[in-house]
Amino acid sequence: MGLLGAMVKKDLKLLFRDKMTVFFTFGFPLIFAAFFGSIFSSGGSGSAGIAVVVSDLDQSTESAAFVQRMDEVNELRVEILPEHEAREATRKGKKVAYIILPDGFGKAYGSLFSGGTPEVIIGVDPSRKAEAGMLQGVMMKLGVERFQNALSDNTSLADVLGDSIKSIEEDQNIPDDWRVLLNDYLPKMKTMLEKEEAMTATTSVTANGDNGISSALTPLDLNFEDVMINRDGPKNGYAVTIPQAMYWAMMGVVMGFGLALVQEKTLGTMTRLVAAPITRLQILGGKALGCFVALFFVMTALFAFARLVFDVPIDYPLKILLALFCVSSGFVGIMMLLAALGKTERGISSLGWGVMMVFAMFGGAMIPLFAMPEWMKAMSDLSPVKWAILSFEGATWRNFSYEELLLPCGIMLMLGIICFYAGSRMIKLEE
Amino acid sequence: MIKIEGVSKQFDDLLAVDNLSLDIHQGEIFGLLGPNGAGKSTIISMISGQQLPTSGSLKIAGHSPVSNQSKRLIGVAPQTTAMYEELSALDNLEFFGSLYGMSQGDLKSRSDEVLEFTGLSERAQDRVKKYSGGMKRRLNLAITMLHQPEILLLDEPTVGVDPQSRNKLFENILDLKAQGKTVLYTTHYMEEAEKLCDRVGILDHGKLLALDSVDGLIDEYGGESQLDVTTADEVITLGTQHPVAELQEILREHSNITDLKLKRPDLEQVFLHLTGRHLRD
Ligand SMILES: Nc1ncnc2c1ncn2[C@@H]1O[C@H](COP(=O)(O)OP(=O)(O)OP(=O)(O)O)[C@@H](O)[C@H]1O
Ligand SMILES: [Mg+2]
């Protein structure tokens, strides 16, 4: 197993046998993430329907009524925005889809046989496929309503056709060649329909039928557009609170290891370490490695939990790995410095919770960075917590490029190296 | 085996060890007897390379105490039992053994041996925090012996140990001596020093006041034996350097002796003589 292996194993055993530490590394962060995540999420995409943006370019009574209907159904939560903003909102992942009612929608919607199928332009966030399917169903359901509207007074479609034929015959304004055509077409259709019995709305629900009669009877022409997602917001509240929770978990580990290091002295086991044929650097290196492994493990577990339970997207595992490595290194250094400065159990506790709490406050572990007032945002640069959280956010919903990740991750790595160097030089193994 | 020459240790304004010179030979049990604060633990921590002397020279089998060669030769049982309370005895042994580069196989067999030796085999899997004070002391010794050191530094190993465990511990230590190990044993109990040690150094305020075998110390510094002789008509009480000669004298004069008490001086008297104080107060 080797010396370092034995030291890491021992430290991890000790760490996870301490109930307080386990609570502060797993329990508390998860409670934190779940509690605040659910608060933030209720404003986002909850269970209250698919969040869509609608842009009505037609501005007719029919289109307005259609928007009204979309707003009424439970499956959708509608916000009305100009076309450009509607597209933006979807592109940035703030809404699941945009729905555009183009010019001419109302005319087509209102008449059954003239003006063609009403067109609807839809763009869906590609990462929300499940909701896209549901959206399509809802739209078709609403589209079918135009037939129901036309047939609402208990008349059959055939009757409607009959009425149409009659009115065409009586209407003097219709050009002759039109009249001939319609008089030929409509009665044939009427006979056919009567033969096939009454049409039910459901059988006509097809997304893009475009041949023969069904073309006229397609409820809506759903024209799906590709959406290039450029998400610059978290997918849900948990995506914000999980990086914050990571910080609390790291604090748990850092405090646990800082205390354990001091306790080696107060409980006397350090005497045995110092009396053993190993170097000071090996003793401290063993501690550092143990702390690193614990941090890495705890945060990986939290990410897995976030993915599985809170549905936080993990799209860039390599970037997360990079962030985990650098942030863990940073906090190993902080642990070492804390142990050196705190000296005693009490010192570590008060220094740890005191200083780290302030860092947390200004670093975005309480108020998310993006929700901070400007002056606070400016101060946050001084808090290592900010860079840790930014590393995680960059590797998740902020979707940083590697170049962009370099700044927060590099800062954490440098911080770790500097703090470890300073801490390991200052720390006294013997009283 | 351990060669200490003119070693002093200064803590701020306190001279904890004062110009100490001492040779501890291979295979002996050497006792350091002194009251609280005499400097016993400080000497042990310098021998084991945990602290550096302020001045003077220390050599362990010719090596510097901070060298790995020296550290391998030495096993320390610290005064405060030093182990991880949340781990089992076996886990502790495994961890401390690995600090000495012991292989897995060695660790297993040696752990079993030392647990057997200290009578802890049955509790090997229990967490140390569930142990009694005496059991912790025994485990403290077991850990110290694990890597088969040639030199054992035992710092007050019997503190808080009941008489039964104490006797067991004495047996252990005498066994170690029989195996040819060198033992440095600190205590402030003179009975222990008398019982165990081949040679004893008397330490006070960091100074080595005397060094000899127990008998040698008593002969030199113990003063008079106290002799109580009861005859039919009187009780004769006298202090004497030569109790045997004195007794023969009395026997010649009195034929009706009914009782006889001889109290030889002990290390307590030696300490009193050397410092003007009692060992325990
Ligand atoms: N790290 C230290 N810093 C300052 N003073 C110390 C330190 N270690 C020991 N001393 C002082 O040195 C003196 C000797 O201490 P030491 O622990 O060696 O005594 P001891 O003989 O082992 O006593 P005891 O029987 O109580 O264990 C004491 O006065 C103690 O206060
Ligand atoms: Mg002591």
PDB file of C-alpha atoms in Angstrom, chain A residues 252-345:
ATOM      1  CA  GLY A 252     -16.674  20.477   5.934  1.00  0.00           C
ATOM      2  CA  VAL A 253     -13.706  18.535   4.603  1.00  0.00           C
ATOM      3  CA  VAL A 254     -11.250  21.381   5.145  1.00  0.00           C
ATOM      4  CA  MET A 255     -12.384  21.903   8.714  1.00  0.00           C
ATOM      5  CA  GLY A 256     -12.334  18.175   9.324  1.00  0.00           C
ATOM      6  CA  PHE A 257      -8.783  17.842   8.084  1.00  0.00           C
ATOM      7  CA  GLY A 258      -7.584  21.026   9.765  1.00  0.00           C
ATOM      8  CA  LEU A 259      -8.936  19.763  13.056  1.00  0.00           C
ATOM      9  CA  ALA A 260      -7.532  16.295  12.484  1.00  0.00           C
ATOM     10  CA  LEU A 261      -4.110  17.763  11.847  1.00  0.00           C
ATOM     11  CA  VAL A 262      -4.188  19.725  15.078  1.00  0.00           C
ATOM     12  CA  GLN A 263      -5.581  16.755  16.943  1.00  0.00           C
ATOM     13  CA  GLU A 264      -2.625  14.681  15.878  1.00  0.00           C
ATOM     14  CA  LYS A 265      -0.719  17.050  18.099  1.00  0.00           C
ATOM     15  CA  THR A 266      -3.144  17.383  20.980  1.00  0.00           C
ATOM     16  CA  LEU A 267      -3.895  13.659  21.096  1.00  0.00           C
ATOM     17  CA  GLY A 268      -0.239  12.777  20.831  1.00  0.00           C
ATOM     18  CA  THR A 269      -0.232  10.739  17.647  1.00  0.00           C
ATOM     19  CA  MET A 270       1.999  13.338  16.051  1.00  0.00           C
ATOM     20  CA  THR A 271       4.754  12.175  18.408  1.00  0.00           C
ATOM     21  CA  ARG A 272       4.625   8.804  16.714  1.00  0.00           C
ATOM     22  CA  LEU A 273       4.639  10.365  13.268  1.00  0.00           C
ATOM     23  CA  VAL A 274       7.600  12.546  14.115  1.00  0.00           C
ATOM     24  CA  ALA A 275       9.459   9.680  15.750  1.00  0.00           C
ATOM     25  CA  ALA A 276       8.936   7.480  12.683  1.00  0.00           C
ATOM     26  CA  PRO A 277      11.546   7.372   9.931  1.00  0.00           C
ATOM     27  CA  ILE A 278       9.588   9.657   7.631  1.00  0.00           C
ATOM     28  CA  THR A 279      10.142  13.266   6.691  1.00  0.00           C
ATOM     29  CA  ARG A 280       8.143  16.282   7.661  1.00  0.00           C
ATOM     30  CA  LEU A 281       7.174  16.708   4.046  1.00  0.00           C
ATOM     31  CA  GLN A 282       5.859  13.169   3.941  1.00  0.00           C
ATOM     32  CA  ILE A 283       3.726  13.786   7.012  1.00  0.00           C
ATOM     33  CA  LEU A 284       2.261  16.977   5.574  1.00  0.00           C
ATOM     34  CA  GLY A 285       2.091  15.540   2.070  1.00  0.00           C
ATOM     35  CA  GLY A 286       0.128  12.593   3.387  1.00  0.00           C
ATOM     36  CA  LYS A 287      -2.315  14.965   5.023  1.00  0.00           C
ATOM     37  CA  ALA A 288      -2.592  17.037   1.883  1.00  0.00           C
ATOM     38  CA  LEU A 289      -3.174  14.015  -0.306  1.00  0.00           C
ATOM     39  CA  GLY A 290      -5.800  12.677   2.075  1.00  0.00           C
ATOM     40  CA  CYS A 291      -7.549  16.022   2.067  1.00  0.00           C
ATOM     41  CA  PHE A 292      -7.366  16.169  -1.713  1.00  0.00           C
ATOM     42  CA  VAL A 293      -8.837  12.703  -2.106  1.00  0.00           C
ATOM     43  CA  ALA A 294     -11.600  13.485   0.357  1.00  0.00           C
ATOM     44  CA  LEU A 295     -12.456  16.747  -1.394  1.00  0.00           C
ATOM     45  CA  PHE A 296     -12.412  15.096  -4.781  1.00  0.00           C
ATOM     46  CA  PHE A 297     -14.550  12.225  -3.601  1.00  0.00           C
ATOM     47  CA  VAL A 298     -17.093  14.368  -1.800  1.00  0.00           C
ATOM     48  CA  MET A 299     -17.513  16.718  -4.727  1.00  0.00           C
ATOM     49  CA  THR A 300     -17.736  13.963  -7.279  1.00  0.00           C
ATOM     50  CA  ALA A 301     -20.438  12.409  -5.149  1.00  0.00           C
ATOM     51  CA  LEU A 302     -22.247  15.733  -4.977  1.00  0.00           C
ATOM     52  CA  PHE A 303     -22.052  16.188  -8.737  1.00  0.00           C
ATOM     53  CA  ALA A 304     -23.406  12.702  -9.248  1.00  0.00           C
ATOM     54  CA  PHE A 305     -26.173  13.448  -6.806  1.00  0.00           C
ATOM     55  CA  ALA A 306     -26.893  16.745  -8.538  1.00  0.00           C
ATOM     56  CA  ARG A 307     -27.111  14.995 -11.884  1.00  0.00           C
ATOM     57  CA  LEU A 308     -29.301  12.123 -10.744  1.00  0.00           C
ATOM     58  CA  VAL A 309     -31.566  13.781  -8.243  1.00  0.00           C
ATOM     59  CA  PHE A 310     -31.648  17.460  -9.116  1.00  0.00           C
ATOM     60  CA  ASP A 311     -31.353  16.988 -12.880  1.00  0.00           C
ATOM     61  CA  VAL A 312     -28.417  19.376 -13.129  1.00  0.00           C
ATOM     62  CA  PRO A 313     -26.858  18.901 -16.571  1.00  0.00           C
ATOM     63  CA  ILE A 314     -23.312  17.516 -16.594  1.00  0.00           C
ATOM     64  CA  ASP A 315     -22.458  18.229 -20.203  1.00  0.00           C
ATOM     65  CA  TYR A 316     -18.719  18.725 -19.897  1.00  0.00           C
ATOM     66  CA  PRO A 317     -17.272  16.071 -17.574  1.00  0.00           C
ATOM     67  CA  LEU A 318     -13.693  16.896 -18.554  1.00  0.00           C
ATOM     68  CA  LYS A 319     -14.136  20.507 -17.596  1.00  0.00           C
ATOM     69  CA  ILE A 320     -15.689  19.434 -14.329  1.00  0.00           C
ATOM     70  CA  LEU A 321     -12.702  17.186 -13.717  1.00  0.00           C
ATOM     71  CA  LEU A 322     -10.389  20.107 -14.321  1.00  0.00           C
ATOM     72  CA  ALA A 323     -12.408  22.291 -11.979  1.00  0.00           C
ATOM     73  CA  LEU A 324     -12.472  19.576  -9.331  1.00  0.00           C
ATOM     74  CA  PHE A 325      -8.726  19.135  -9.548  1.00  0.00           C
ATOM     75  CA  CYS A 326      -7.909  22.817  -9.257  1.00  0.00           C
ATOM     76  CA  VAL A 327     -10.487  23.653  -6.640  1.00  0.00           C
ATOM     77  CA  SER A 328      -9.510  20.648  -4.525  1.00  0.00           C
ATOM     78  CA  SER A 329      -5.884  21.711  -4.741  1.00  0.00           C
ATOM     79  CA  GLY A 330      -6.840  25.212  -3.687  1.00  0.00           C
ATOM     80  CA  PHE A 331      -8.687  24.035  -0.652  1.00  0.00           C
ATOM     81  CA  VAL A 332      -5.934  21.615   0.359  1.00  0.00           C
ATOM     82  CA  GLY A 333      -3.687  24.657   0.582  1.00  0.00           C
ATOM     83  CA  ILE A 334      -6.300  26.562   2.536  1.00  0.00           C
ATOM     84  CA  MET A 335      -6.583  23.616   4.929  1.00  0.00           C
ATOM     85  CA  MET A 336      -2.838  23.641   5.507  1.00  0.00           C
ATOM     86  CA  LEU A 337      -2.726  27.372   6.128  1.00  0.00           C
ATOM     87  CA  LEU A 338      -5.741  27.135   8.398  1.00  0.00           C
ATOM     88  CA  ALA A 339      -4.105  24.410  10.466  1.00  0.00           C
ATOM     89  CA  ALA A 340      -0.904  26.445  10.685  1.00  0.00           C
ATOM     90  CA  LEU A 341      -2.661  29.658  11.705  1.00  0.00           C
ATOM     91  CA  GLY A 342      -5.368  28.131  13.872  1.00  0.00           C
ATOM     92  CA  LYS A 343      -2.897  26.028  15.893  1.00  0.00           C
ATOM     93  CA  THR A 344      -5.515  24.695  18.325  1.00  0.00           C
ATOM     94  CA  GLU A 345      -8.896  23.070  17.870  1.00  0.00           C
TER      95      GLU A 345
END
